[in-house]
């Protein structure tokens, strides 16, 4: 009896969480002759034609490619750059280490929205407005990731590295061969979050990009909605294109994710 | 020495460069610009506190500040309580729990834009929600055409999207609640409701403060939901504009008033920092108890 109650409650929340996505998917496969306003989750005559049609009105695959490029670069720069800085903060002794730590910590406190306009001026000064490089750069090595990886490196036992020092390994070798492989769990979380953050980002690309062929998916979709709102099937197809890769990626990595999040919170 | 003196700085260089160029410098520059009449084209003249005087007399600012504040106040209680209840439900390992947890997290993975578009469609004057309302005997509701309802709808979307995110934070915290406390309470004959208030809530109080702080800061910063539900307009006559939206609208484009937008940004920063300090203070008081 208790189990029945538990599962009914779980199923109710499940419906609330993914129902809206299912409705959007149902809309995206409804044919041109079917009334999209009728609350019918299973179309009479399902078609994937809308996915092809949406590409005729906006270059949705170009948007997707732009998003993919931006997100992939963001993952690489964050994993590598943040790991390097985190390693130096955790494992190398030098003058100015505290200062470097304070710079990273204080930049976490700056809300992005507060520097939005000023950051745009920096990009314009660098001649990088309306470029995908300009989209990537500000978040390319997030201070939060630096501190996350610093904590992960701090948790590693020191003995292994001390042995490597005696064997004559330099700092870079110890970093790439010993330290980096030991923080794989944290790296997966950093990679997943970097991809998600970049793929989902809206405000910054909206401000920095102006040409349609440079658009990422998020601003491309907002544009699609503004222009072609009368055909809801196309907007729905566009949103499914934007959300499906992330859902697949998350399903693939979800074990690491829930474990990594748990670890982080406990050690926090 | 196990490394050359400059080696650590080589490790730090990319990270520090990004941090300083794209966060610290723009932040300091924002504060300087807040006291000038800079435009999109020139750096402007020092004008003292003119921007702040103008802000005090600007009805748009007060409207945006009120909307953001209202938004924050309304989303915090449901975001502190509902995810906790869901986490308690999802905590127990039963067959298929992984599927449920992943499903509850799906709205978090989907971008604010995707979520905004999905809900724009759900809340459309002829959309699914209005169909249900009509089937129940009500009349269609203009969720997206009335400025107050637009704010409320947007809050619902924010809460919906936050459920899974804060659930994960609570799940991690619940794992640390000692089991024997629950067992002792059970032996004493405390029912589930009693155990929730006298065992679960007290031991989760620091996490609840954290969730309250995170959801408050995020609530005050709201942008995407309002932007999308209003189709970029900020509602009828701009009546649902929030602080971040006002900053974006003021500072953007060739006619952008960079000085004034920076002053608005500065105020946003001070408010968010204030929220953070209040949370730290609350947390410290918790520690003393």
mmCIF file with all atom_site columns, C-alpha atoms in Angstrom, chain A residues 3 6-7 9-11 13-14 16-18 20-21 23-24 27 36-41 81 83-89 92-97 99-100 103-104 106-107 109-119 121-124 126 137-141 143 146 165 169-172 174-175 193 196 199-203 206-207 209 217-219 221-222 225 232 235-236 239 242-243 246-247 250-251 254 257-258 261-262 265-266, chain B residues 1-3 5 7-12 14-16 18-27 29-30 33 39-42 86 88-92 94-122 124 126-128 131 160-161 163 165 167-169 171-173 175-176 221 223-224 227-229 231 244 247-248 250-252 258 261-262 265-266 268-269 272-273 276:
data_model
loop_
_atom_site.group_PDB
_atom_site.id
_atom_site.type_symbol
_atom_site.label_atom_id
_atom_site.label_alt_id
_atom_site.label_comp_id
_atom_site.label_asym_id
_atom_site.label_entity_id
_atom_site.label_seq_id
_atom_site.pdbx_PDB_ins_code
_atom_site.Cartn_x
_atom_site.Cartn_y
_atom_site.Cartn_z
_atom_site.occupancy
_atom_site.B_iso_or_equiv
_atom_site.pdbx_formal_charge
_atom_site.auth_seq_id
_atom_site.auth_comp_id
_atom_site.auth_asym_id
_atom_site.auth_atom_id
_atom_site.pdbx_PDB_model_num
ATOM 1   C CA . UNK A 1 3   ? 4.647  1.423  -2.112  1.00 0.00 ? 3   UNK A CA 1
ATOM 2   C CA . UNK A 1 6   ? 5.041  6.252  -3.246  1.00 0.00 ? 6   UNK A CA 1
ATOM 3   C CA . UNK A 1 7   ? 4.923  5.245  -6.893  1.00 0.00 ? 7   UNK A CA 1
ATOM 4   C CA . UNK A 1 9   ? 3.465  10.350 -6.137  1.00 0.00 ? 9   UNK A CA 1
ATOM 5   C CA . UNK A 1 10  ? 6.611  9.651  -8.170  1.00 0.00 ? 10  UNK A CA 1
ATOM 6   C CA . UNK A 1 11  ? 4.547  9.177  -11.317 1.00 0.00 ? 11  UNK A CA 1
ATOM 7   C CA . UNK A 1 13  ? 5.889  14.388 -10.460 1.00 0.00 ? 13  UNK A CA 1
ATOM 8   C CA . UNK A 1 14  ? 7.222  12.531 -13.477 1.00 0.00 ? 14  UNK A CA 1
ATOM 9   C CA . UNK A 1 16  ? 4.728  17.302 -14.327 1.00 0.00 ? 16  UNK A CA 1
ATOM 10  C CA . UNK A 1 17  ? 8.458  17.188 -15.178 1.00 0.00 ? 17  UNK A CA 1
ATOM 11  C CA . UNK A 1 18  ? 8.393  15.620 -18.616 1.00 0.00 ? 18  UNK A CA 1
ATOM 12  C CA . UNK A 1 20  ? 5.576  19.580 -21.224 1.00 0.00 ? 20  UNK A CA 1
ATOM 13  C CA . UNK A 1 21  ? 8.430  18.033 -23.242 1.00 0.00 ? 21  UNK A CA 1
ATOM 14  C CA . UNK A 1 23  ? 3.549  17.804 -25.538 1.00 0.00 ? 23  UNK A CA 1
ATOM 15  C CA . UNK A 1 24  ? 6.213  19.779 -27.425 1.00 0.00 ? 24  UNK A CA 1
ATOM 16  C CA . UNK A 1 27  ? 3.330  19.103 -31.572 1.00 0.00 ? 27  UNK A CA 1
ATOM 17  C CA . UNK A 1 36  ? -2.248 21.608 -33.142 1.00 0.00 ? 36  UNK A CA 1
ATOM 18  C CA . UNK A 1 37  ? -4.576 23.197 -30.596 1.00 0.00 ? 37  UNK A CA 1
ATOM 19  C CA . UNK A 1 38  ? -6.467 19.972 -29.895 1.00 0.00 ? 38  UNK A CA 1
ATOM 20  C CA . UNK A 1 39  ? -5.036 18.411 -26.721 1.00 0.00 ? 39  UNK A CA 1
ATOM 21  C CA . UNK A 1 40  ? -4.008 15.184 -28.354 1.00 0.00 ? 40  UNK A CA 1
ATOM 22  C CA . UNK A 1 41  ? -0.657 13.697 -27.326 1.00 0.00 ? 41  UNK A CA 1
ATOM 23  C CA . UNK A 1 81  ? 42.705 25.566 -18.190 1.00 0.00 ? 81  UNK A CA 1
ATOM 24  C CA . UNK A 1 83  ? 42.776 21.901 -14.122 1.00 0.00 ? 83  UNK A CA 1
ATOM 25  C CA . UNK A 1 84  ? 46.114 23.640 -14.742 1.00 0.00 ? 84  UNK A CA 1
ATOM 26  C CA . UNK A 1 85  ? 45.235 26.581 -12.504 1.00 0.00 ? 85  UNK A CA 1
ATOM 27  C CA . UNK A 1 86  ? 43.658 24.310 -9.888  1.00 0.00 ? 86  UNK A CA 1
ATOM 28  C CA . UNK A 1 87  ? 46.777 22.126 -9.864  1.00 0.00 ? 87  UNK A CA 1
ATOM 29  C CA . UNK A 1 88  ? 49.075 25.097 -9.310  1.00 0.00 ? 88  UNK A CA 1
ATOM 30  C CA . UNK A 1 89  ? 46.893 26.363 -6.462  1.00 0.00 ? 89  UNK A CA 1
ATOM 31  C CA . UNK A 1 92  ? 52.759 23.925 -6.175  1.00 0.00 ? 92  UNK A CA 1
ATOM 32  C CA . UNK A 1 93  ? 54.272 26.177 -3.543  1.00 0.00 ? 93  UNK A CA 1
ATOM 33  C CA . UNK A 1 94  ? 55.110 29.709 -4.665  1.00 0.00 ? 94  UNK A CA 1
ATOM 34  C CA . UNK A 1 95  ? 54.885 33.347 -3.654  1.00 0.00 ? 95  UNK A CA 1
ATOM 35  C CA . UNK A 1 96  ? 51.588 34.914 -4.676  1.00 0.00 ? 96  UNK A CA 1
ATOM 36  C CA . UNK A 1 97  ? 49.566 31.730 -4.413  1.00 0.00 ? 97  UNK A CA 1
ATOM 37  C CA . UNK A 1 99  ? 46.693 36.325 -4.259  1.00 0.00 ? 99  UNK A CA 1
ATOM 38  C CA . UNK A 1 100 ? 45.888 34.065 -7.213  1.00 0.00 ? 100 UNK A CA 1
ATOM 39  C CA . UNK A 1 103 ? 41.430 36.594 -7.655  1.00 0.00 ? 103 UNK A CA 1
ATOM 40  C CA . UNK A 1 104 ? 39.567 33.410 -8.599  1.00 0.00 ? 104 UNK A CA 1
ATOM 41  C CA . UNK A 1 106 ? 36.402 37.064 -5.861  1.00 0.00 ? 106 UNK A CA 1
ATOM 42  C CA . UNK A 1 107 ? 35.483 36.693 -9.504  1.00 0.00 ? 107 UNK A CA 1
ATOM 43  C CA . UNK A 1 109 ? 31.160 36.787 -6.537  1.00 0.00 ? 109 UNK A CA 1
ATOM 44  C CA . UNK A 1 110 ? 30.687 38.978 -9.612  1.00 0.00 ? 110 UNK A CA 1
ATOM 45  C CA . UNK A 1 111 ? 27.275 38.267 -11.127 1.00 0.00 ? 111 UNK A CA 1
ATOM 46  C CA . UNK A 1 112 ? 27.536 37.974 -14.901 1.00 0.00 ? 112 UNK A CA 1
ATOM 47  C CA . UNK A 1 113 ? 24.532 40.244 -15.462 1.00 0.00 ? 113 UNK A CA 1
ATOM 48  C CA . UNK A 1 114 ? 26.304 43.099 -13.682 1.00 0.00 ? 114 UNK A CA 1
ATOM 49  C CA . UNK A 1 115 ? 29.249 43.099 -16.113 1.00 0.00 ? 115 UNK A CA 1
ATOM 50  C CA . UNK A 1 116 ? 27.206 42.338 -19.236 1.00 0.00 ? 116 UNK A CA 1
ATOM 51  C CA . UNK A 1 117 ? 27.470 45.793 -20.826 1.00 0.00 ? 117 UNK A CA 1
ATOM 52  C CA . UNK A 1 118 ? 31.042 46.396 -19.734 1.00 0.00 ? 118 UNK A CA 1
ATOM 53  C CA . UNK A 1 119 ? 32.094 42.975 -21.050 1.00 0.00 ? 119 UNK A CA 1
ATOM 54  C CA . UNK A 1 121 ? 32.815 46.928 -24.521 1.00 0.00 ? 121 UNK A CA 1
ATOM 55  C CA . UNK A 1 122 ? 35.865 44.722 -23.832 1.00 0.00 ? 122 UNK A CA 1
ATOM 56  C CA . UNK A 1 123 ? 34.863 42.433 -26.705 1.00 0.00 ? 123 UNK A CA 1
ATOM 57  C CA . UNK A 1 124 ? 34.368 45.405 -28.985 1.00 0.00 ? 124 UNK A CA 1
ATOM 58  C CA . UNK A 1 126 ? 39.248 43.289 -28.979 1.00 0.00 ? 126 UNK A CA 1
ATOM 59  C CA . UNK A 1 137 ? 35.976 33.565 -24.342 1.00 0.00 ? 137 UNK A CA 1
ATOM 60  C CA . UNK A 1 138 ? 34.314 34.977 -21.195 1.00 0.00 ? 138 UNK A CA 1
ATOM 61  C CA . UNK A 1 139 ? 33.297 31.546 -19.880 1.00 0.00 ? 139 UNK A CA 1
ATOM 62  C CA . UNK A 1 140 ? 36.244 29.631 -21.317 1.00 0.00 ? 140 UNK A CA 1
ATOM 63  C CA . UNK A 1 141 ? 37.895 29.086 -17.917 1.00 0.00 ? 141 UNK A CA 1
ATOM 64  C CA . UNK A 1 143 ? 36.710 30.465 -11.748 1.00 0.00 ? 143 UNK A CA 1
ATOM 65  C CA . UNK A 1 146 ? 39.285 26.266 -11.008 1.00 0.00 ? 146 UNK A CA 1
ATOM 66  C CA . UNK A 1 165 ? 59.657 14.165 -7.667  1.00 0.00 ? 165 UNK A CA 1
ATOM 67  C CA . UNK A 1 169 ? 59.471 14.082 -12.954 1.00 0.00 ? 169 UNK A CA 1
ATOM 68  C CA . UNK A 1 170 ? 58.872 17.782 -13.553 1.00 0.00 ? 170 UNK A CA 1
ATOM 69  C CA . UNK A 1 171 ? 55.702 19.638 -12.608 1.00 0.00 ? 171 UNK A CA 1
ATOM 70  C CA . UNK A 1 172 ? 54.073 19.242 -16.043 1.00 0.00 ? 172 UNK A CA 1
ATOM 71  C CA . UNK A 1 174 ? 53.342 15.056 -12.599 1.00 0.00 ? 174 UNK A CA 1
ATOM 72  C CA . UNK A 1 175 ? 50.287 17.066 -13.631 1.00 0.00 ? 175 UNK A CA 1
ATOM 73  C CA . UNK A 1 193 ? 28.436 21.476 -16.737 1.00 0.00 ? 193 UNK A CA 1
ATOM 74  C CA . UNK A 1 196 ? 25.400 22.425 -20.605 1.00 0.00 ? 196 UNK A CA 1
ATOM 75  C CA . UNK A 1 199 ? 24.789 25.050 -24.992 1.00 0.00 ? 199 UNK A CA 1
ATOM 76  C CA . UNK A 1 200 ? 22.066 26.684 -22.878 1.00 0.00 ? 200 UNK A CA 1
ATOM 77  C CA . UNK A 1 201 ? 23.523 30.181 -22.594 1.00 0.00 ? 201 UNK A CA 1
ATOM 78  C CA . UNK A 1 202 ? 21.189 32.864 -23.878 1.00 0.00 ? 202 UNK A CA 1
ATOM 79  C CA . UNK A 1 203 ? 21.942 36.338 -22.526 1.00 0.00 ? 203 UNK A CA 1
ATOM 80  C CA . UNK A 1 206 ? 22.079 37.556 -27.515 1.00 0.00 ? 206 UNK A CA 1
ATOM 81  C CA . UNK A 1 207 ? 24.170 40.608 -26.669 1.00 0.00 ? 207 UNK A CA 1
ATOM 82  C CA . UNK A 1 209 ? 26.061 38.265 -31.809 1.00 0.00 ? 209 UNK A CA 1
ATOM 83  C CA . UNK A 1 217 ? 20.623 27.529 -31.143 1.00 0.00 ? 217 UNK A CA 1
ATOM 84  C CA . UNK A 1 218 ? 19.208 29.432 -28.188 1.00 0.00 ? 218 UNK A CA 1
ATOM 85  C CA . UNK A 1 219 ? 19.060 32.837 -29.864 1.00 0.00 ? 219 UNK A CA 1
ATOM 86  C CA . UNK A 1 221 ? 15.147 29.655 -31.511 1.00 0.00 ? 221 UNK A CA 1
ATOM 87  C CA . UNK A 1 222 ? 14.076 32.917 -29.881 1.00 0.00 ? 222 UNK A CA 1
ATOM 88  C CA . UNK A 1 225 ? 9.617  32.136 -32.341 1.00 0.00 ? 225 UNK A CA 1
ATOM 89  C CA . UNK A 1 232 ? 3.878  26.151 -33.822 1.00 0.00 ? 232 UNK A CA 1
ATOM 90  C CA . UNK A 1 235 ? 9.021  26.070 -33.327 1.00 0.00 ? 235 UNK A CA 1
ATOM 91  C CA . UNK A 1 236 ? 8.363  22.759 -31.578 1.00 0.00 ? 236 UNK A CA 1
ATOM 92  C CA . UNK A 1 239 ? 13.131 23.147 -29.556 1.00 0.00 ? 239 UNK A CA 1
ATOM 93  C CA . UNK A 1 242 ? 17.942 21.960 -29.184 1.00 0.00 ? 242 UNK A CA 1
ATOM 94  C CA . UNK A 1 243 ? 17.079 19.761 -26.222 1.00 0.00 ? 243 UNK A CA 1
ATOM 95  C CA . UNK A 1 246 ? 21.596 17.354 -24.039 1.00 0.00 ? 246 UNK A CA 1
ATOM 96  C CA . UNK A 1 247 ? 19.127 14.753 -22.819 1.00 0.00 ? 247 UNK A CA 1
ATOM 97  C CA . UNK A 1 250 ? 22.952 13.479 -19.725 1.00 0.00 ? 250 UNK A CA 1
ATOM 98  C CA . UNK A 1 251 ? 21.528 9.946  -19.905 1.00 0.00 ? 251 UNK A CA 1
ATOM 99  C CA . UNK A 1 254 ? 24.034 10.527 -15.395 1.00 0.00 ? 254 UNK A CA 1
ATOM 100 C CA . UNK A 1 257 ? 26.757 13.154 -12.487 1.00 0.00 ? 257 UNK A CA 1
ATOM 101 C CA . UNK A 1 258 ? 24.718 12.060 -9.467  1.00 0.00 ? 258 UNK A CA 1
ATOM 102 C CA . UNK A 1 261 ? 27.369 16.002 -7.273  1.00 0.00 ? 261 UNK A CA 1
ATOM 103 C CA . UNK A 1 262 ? 26.983 13.909 -4.136  1.00 0.00 ? 262 UNK A CA 1
ATOM 104 C CA . UNK A 1 265 ? 28.328 18.336 -1.608  1.00 0.00 ? 265 UNK A CA 1
ATOM 105 C CA . UNK A 1 266 ? 29.649 16.054 1.100   1.00 0.00 ? 266 UNK A CA 1
ATOM 106 C CA . UNK B 2 1   ? 62.770 23.443 -5.045  1.00 0.00 ? 1   UNK B CA 1
ATOM 107 C CA . UNK B 2 2   ? 60.852 20.956 -7.133  1.00 0.00 ? 2   UNK B CA 1
ATOM 108 C CA . UNK B 2 3   ? 60.064 23.450 -9.875  1.00 0.00 ? 3   UNK B CA 1
ATOM 109 C CA . UNK B 2 5   ? 59.952 29.855 -9.832  1.00 0.00 ? 5   UNK B CA 1
ATOM 110 C CA . UNK B 2 7   ? 56.422 27.307 -13.472 1.00 0.00 ? 7   UNK B CA 1
ATOM 111 C CA . UNK B 2 8   ? 53.314 27.897 -11.294 1.00 0.00 ? 8   UNK B CA 1
ATOM 112 C CA . UNK B 2 9   ? 52.573 31.094 -13.190 1.00 0.00 ? 9   UNK B CA 1
ATOM 113 C CA . UNK B 2 10  ? 52.658 29.212 -16.488 1.00 0.00 ? 10  UNK B CA 1
ATOM 114 C CA . UNK B 2 11  ? 50.022 26.863 -15.067 1.00 0.00 ? 11  UNK B CA 1
ATOM 115 C CA . UNK B 2 12  ? 47.964 29.816 -13.878 1.00 0.00 ? 12  UNK B CA 1
ATOM 116 C CA . UNK B 2 14  ? 45.373 31.010 -19.040 1.00 0.00 ? 14  UNK B CA 1
ATOM 117 C CA . UNK B 2 15  ? 43.014 30.899 -16.071 1.00 0.00 ? 15  UNK B CA 1
ATOM 118 C CA . UNK B 2 16  ? 44.171 34.201 -14.593 1.00 0.00 ? 16  UNK B CA 1
ATOM 119 C CA . UNK B 2 18  ? 40.513 34.927 -18.659 1.00 0.00 ? 18  UNK B CA 1
ATOM 120 C CA . UNK B 2 19  ? 39.490 35.810 -15.125 1.00 0.00 ? 19  UNK B CA 1
ATOM 121 C CA . UNK B 2 20  ? 41.114 39.234 -15.118 1.00 0.00 ? 20  UNK B CA 1
ATOM 122 C CA . UNK B 2 21  ? 40.280 40.252 -18.675 1.00 0.00 ? 21  UNK B CA 1
ATOM 123 C CA . UNK B 2 22  ? 36.681 39.060 -18.724 1.00 0.00 ? 22  UNK B CA 1
ATOM 124 C CA . UNK B 2 23  ? 35.536 39.402 -15.117 1.00 0.00 ? 23  UNK B CA 1
ATOM 125 C CA . UNK B 2 24  ? 37.725 41.580 -12.900 1.00 0.00 ? 24  UNK B CA 1
ATOM 126 C CA . UNK B 2 25  ? 38.494 44.296 -15.447 1.00 0.00 ? 25  UNK B CA 1
ATOM 127 C CA . UNK B 2 26  ? 34.913 44.615 -16.770 1.00 0.00 ? 26  UNK B CA 1
ATOM 128 C CA . UNK B 2 27  ? 33.705 44.715 -13.174 1.00 0.00 ? 27  UNK B CA 1
ATOM 129 C CA . UNK B 2 29  ? 35.247 49.340 -15.504 1.00 0.00 ? 29  UNK B CA 1
ATOM 130 C CA . UNK B 2 30  ? 31.510 48.991 -14.836 1.00 0.00 ? 30  UNK B CA 1
ATOM 131 C CA . UNK B 2 33  ? 31.369 53.903 -16.143 1.00 0.00 ? 33  UNK B CA 1
ATOM 132 C CA . UNK B 2 39  ? 27.330 56.159 -24.725 1.00 0.00 ? 39  UNK B CA 1
ATOM 133 C CA . UNK B 2 40  ? 27.727 53.239 -27.107 1.00 0.00 ? 40  UNK B CA 1
ATOM 134 C CA . UNK B 2 41  ? 30.140 55.327 -29.179 1.00 0.00 ? 41  UNK B CA 1
ATOM 135 C CA . UNK B 2 42  ? 32.270 57.262 -26.694 1.00 0.00 ? 42  UNK B CA 1
ATOM 136 C CA . UNK B 2 86  ? 10.481 15.627 -3.954  1.00 0.00 ? 86  UNK B CA 1
ATOM 137 C CA . UNK B 2 88  ? 12.459 12.884 0.271   1.00 0.00 ? 88  UNK B CA 1
ATOM 138 C CA . UNK B 2 89  ? 10.310 10.957 -2.154  1.00 0.00 ? 89  UNK B CA 1
ATOM 139 C CA . UNK B 2 90  ? 13.211 10.246 -4.508  1.00 0.00 ? 90  UNK B CA 1
ATOM 140 C CA . UNK B 2 91  ? 15.679 9.472  -1.736  1.00 0.00 ? 91  UNK B CA 1
ATOM 141 C CA . UNK B 2 92  ? 14.612 5.913  -1.029  1.00 0.00 ? 92  UNK B CA 1
ATOM 142 C CA . UNK B 2 94  ? 13.226 1.612  -5.045  1.00 0.00 ? 94  UNK B CA 1
ATOM 143 C CA . UNK B 2 95  ? 13.241 -0.128 -8.443  1.00 0.00 ? 95  UNK B CA 1
ATOM 144 C CA . UNK B 2 96  ? 13.353 2.427  -11.247 1.00 0.00 ? 96  UNK B CA 1
ATOM 145 C CA . UNK B 2 97  ? 14.382 5.326  -9.015  1.00 0.00 ? 97  UNK B CA 1
ATOM 146 C CA . UNK B 2 98  ? 17.203 6.248  -11.408 1.00 0.00 ? 98  UNK B CA 1
ATOM 147 C CA . UNK B 2 99  ? 14.686 6.834  -14.178 1.00 0.00 ? 99  UNK B CA 1
ATOM 148 C CA . UNK B 2 100 ? 12.564 9.045  -11.927 1.00 0.00 ? 100 UNK B CA 1
ATOM 149 C CA . UNK B 2 101 ? 15.541 11.098 -10.710 1.00 0.00 ? 101 UNK B CA 1
ATOM 150 C CA . UNK B 2 102 ? 16.782 11.614 -14.262 1.00 0.00 ? 102 UNK B CA 1
ATOM 151 C CA . UNK B 2 103 ? 13.309 12.600 -15.437 1.00 0.00 ? 103 UNK B CA 1
ATOM 152 C CA . UNK B 2 104 ? 12.922 15.105 -12.602 1.00 0.00 ? 104 UNK B CA 1
ATOM 153 C CA . UNK B 2 105 ? 16.236 16.636 -13.637 1.00 0.00 ? 105 UNK B CA 1
ATOM 154 C CA . UNK B 2 106 ? 15.295 16.985 -17.324 1.00 0.00 ? 106 UNK B CA 1
ATOM 155 C CA . UNK B 2 107 ? 13.877 20.538 -17.037 1.00 0.00 ? 107 UNK B CA 1
ATOM 156 C CA . UNK B 2 108 ? 17.228 21.645 -15.583 1.00 0.00 ? 108 UNK B CA 1
ATOM 157 C CA . UNK B 2 109 ? 19.196 20.272 -18.537 1.00 0.00 ? 109 UNK B CA 1
ATOM 158 C CA . UNK B 2 110 ? 16.928 21.936 -21.048 1.00 0.00 ? 110 UNK B CA 1
ATOM 159 C CA . UNK B 2 111 ? 17.955 25.546 -21.560 1.00 0.00 ? 111 UNK B CA 1
ATOM 160 C CA . UNK B 2 112 ? 15.880 28.417 -20.223 1.00 0.00 ? 112 UNK B CA 1
ATOM 161 C CA . UNK B 2 113 ? 15.127 29.169 -23.881 1.00 0.00 ? 113 UNK B CA 1
ATOM 162 C CA . UNK B 2 114 ? 13.737 25.716 -24.629 1.00 0.00 ? 114 UNK B CA 1
ATOM 163 C CA . UNK B 2 115 ? 11.741 25.779 -21.407 1.00 0.00 ? 115 UNK B CA 1
ATOM 164 C CA . UNK B 2 116 ? 10.501 29.286 -22.184 1.00 0.00 ? 116 UNK B CA 1
ATOM 165 C CA . UNK B 2 117 ? 9.359  28.269 -25.661 1.00 0.00 ? 117 UNK B CA 1
ATOM 166 C CA . UNK B 2 118 ? 7.632  25.128 -24.396 1.00 0.00 ? 118 UNK B CA 1
ATOM 167 C CA . UNK B 2 119 ? 5.703  27.095 -21.787 1.00 0.00 ? 119 UNK B CA 1
ATOM 168 C CA . UNK B 2 120 ? 4.872  29.910 -24.191 1.00 0.00 ? 120 UNK B CA 1
ATOM 169 C CA . UNK B 2 121 ? 3.122  27.255 -26.224 1.00 0.00 ? 121 UNK B CA 1
ATOM 170 C CA . UNK B 2 122 ? 1.482  25.593 -23.199 1.00 0.00 ? 122 UNK B CA 1
ATOM 171 C CA . UNK B 2 124 ? -0.903 30.280 -25.285 1.00 0.00 ? 124 UNK B CA 1
ATOM 172 C CA . UNK B 2 126 ? -5.418 28.546 -27.292 1.00 0.00 ? 126 UNK B CA 1
ATOM 173 C CA . UNK B 2 127 ? -2.764 26.318 -25.696 1.00 0.00 ? 127 UNK B CA 1
ATOM 174 C CA . UNK B 2 128 ? -2.976 23.112 -23.701 1.00 0.00 ? 128 UNK B CA 1
ATOM 175 C CA . UNK B 2 131 ? -7.882 23.851 -23.109 1.00 0.00 ? 131 UNK B CA 1
ATOM 176 C CA . UNK B 2 160 ? 9.105  24.197 -12.409 1.00 0.00 ? 160 UNK B CA 1
ATOM 177 C CA . UNK B 2 161 ? 12.620 24.392 -13.791 1.00 0.00 ? 161 UNK B CA 1
ATOM 178 C CA . UNK B 2 163 ? 12.498 21.599 -8.823  1.00 0.00 ? 163 UNK B CA 1
ATOM 179 C CA . UNK B 2 165 ? 18.046 21.325 -9.537  1.00 0.00 ? 165 UNK B CA 1
ATOM 180 C CA . UNK B 2 167 ? 16.192 18.307 -5.495  1.00 0.00 ? 167 UNK B CA 1
ATOM 181 C CA . UNK B 2 168 ? 19.757 17.193 -6.263  1.00 0.00 ? 168 UNK B CA 1
ATOM 182 C CA . UNK B 2 169 ? 21.151 19.528 -3.602  1.00 0.00 ? 169 UNK B CA 1
ATOM 183 C CA . UNK B 2 171 ? 19.379 14.562 -2.081  1.00 0.00 ? 171 UNK B CA 1
ATOM 184 C CA . UNK B 2 172 ? 23.053 15.079 -1.261  1.00 0.00 ? 172 UNK B CA 1
ATOM 185 C CA . UNK B 2 173 ? 22.154 16.642 2.091   1.00 0.00 ? 173 UNK B CA 1
ATOM 186 C CA . UNK B 2 175 ? 22.203 11.318 2.549   1.00 0.00 ? 175 UNK B CA 1
ATOM 187 C CA . UNK B 2 176 ? 23.980 12.890 5.525   1.00 0.00 ? 176 UNK B CA 1
ATOM 188 C CA . UNK B 2 221 ? 18.493 37.900 -11.768 1.00 0.00 ? 221 UNK B CA 1
ATOM 189 C CA . UNK B 2 223 ? 15.856 37.296 -17.532 1.00 0.00 ? 223 UNK B CA 1
ATOM 190 C CA . UNK B 2 224 ? 15.273 34.458 -20.005 1.00 0.00 ? 224 UNK B CA 1
ATOM 191 C CA . UNK B 2 227 ? 12.103 37.606 -22.173 1.00 0.00 ? 227 UNK B CA 1
ATOM 192 C CA . UNK B 2 228 ? 10.717 34.518 -23.911 1.00 0.00 ? 228 UNK B CA 1
ATOM 193 C CA . UNK B 2 229 ? 7.232  34.466 -22.410 1.00 0.00 ? 229 UNK B CA 1
ATOM 194 C CA . UNK B 2 231 ? 8.400  37.570 -26.869 1.00 0.00 ? 231 UNK B CA 1
ATOM 195 C CA . UNK B 2 244 ? 18.460 42.430 -15.956 1.00 0.00 ? 244 UNK B CA 1
ATOM 196 C CA . UNK B 2 247 ? 20.052 46.666 -18.191 1.00 0.00 ? 247 UNK B CA 1
ATOM 197 C CA . UNK B 2 248 ? 20.091 44.731 -21.449 1.00 0.00 ? 248 UNK B CA 1
ATOM 198 C CA . UNK B 2 250 ? 19.324 50.246 -21.835 1.00 0.00 ? 250 UNK B CA 1
ATOM 199 C CA . UNK B 2 251 ? 22.901 49.371 -22.695 1.00 0.00 ? 251 UNK B CA 1
ATOM 200 C CA . UNK B 2 252 ? 22.503 47.511 -25.953 1.00 0.00 ? 252 UNK B CA 1
ATOM 201 C CA . UNK B 2 258 ? 26.412 52.642 -21.380 1.00 0.00 ? 258 UNK B CA 1
ATOM 202 C CA . UNK B 2 261 ? 23.241 50.871 -17.849 1.00 0.00 ? 261 UNK B CA 1
ATOM 203 C CA . UNK B 2 262 ? 26.426 50.589 -15.769 1.00 0.00 ? 262 UNK B CA 1
ATOM 204 C CA . UNK B 2 265 ? 24.373 47.145 -13.118 1.00 0.00 ? 265 UNK B CA 1
ATOM 205 C CA . UNK B 2 266 ? 26.085 48.589 -10.070 1.00 0.00 ? 266 UNK B CA 1
ATOM 206 C CA . UNK B 2 268 ? 22.100 45.086 -9.239  1.00 0.00 ? 268 UNK B CA 1
ATOM 207 C CA . UNK B 2 269 ? 25.505 44.043 -7.954  1.00 0.00 ? 269 UNK B CA 1
ATOM 208 C CA . UNK B 2 272 ? 22.957 40.654 -4.951  1.00 0.00 ? 272 UNK B CA 1
ATOM 209 C CA . UNK B 2 273 ? 25.983 41.140 -2.708  1.00 0.00 ? 273 UNK B CA 1
ATOM 210 C CA . UNK B 2 276 ? 24.812 37.008 -0.129  1.00 0.00 ? 276 UNK B CA 1
#
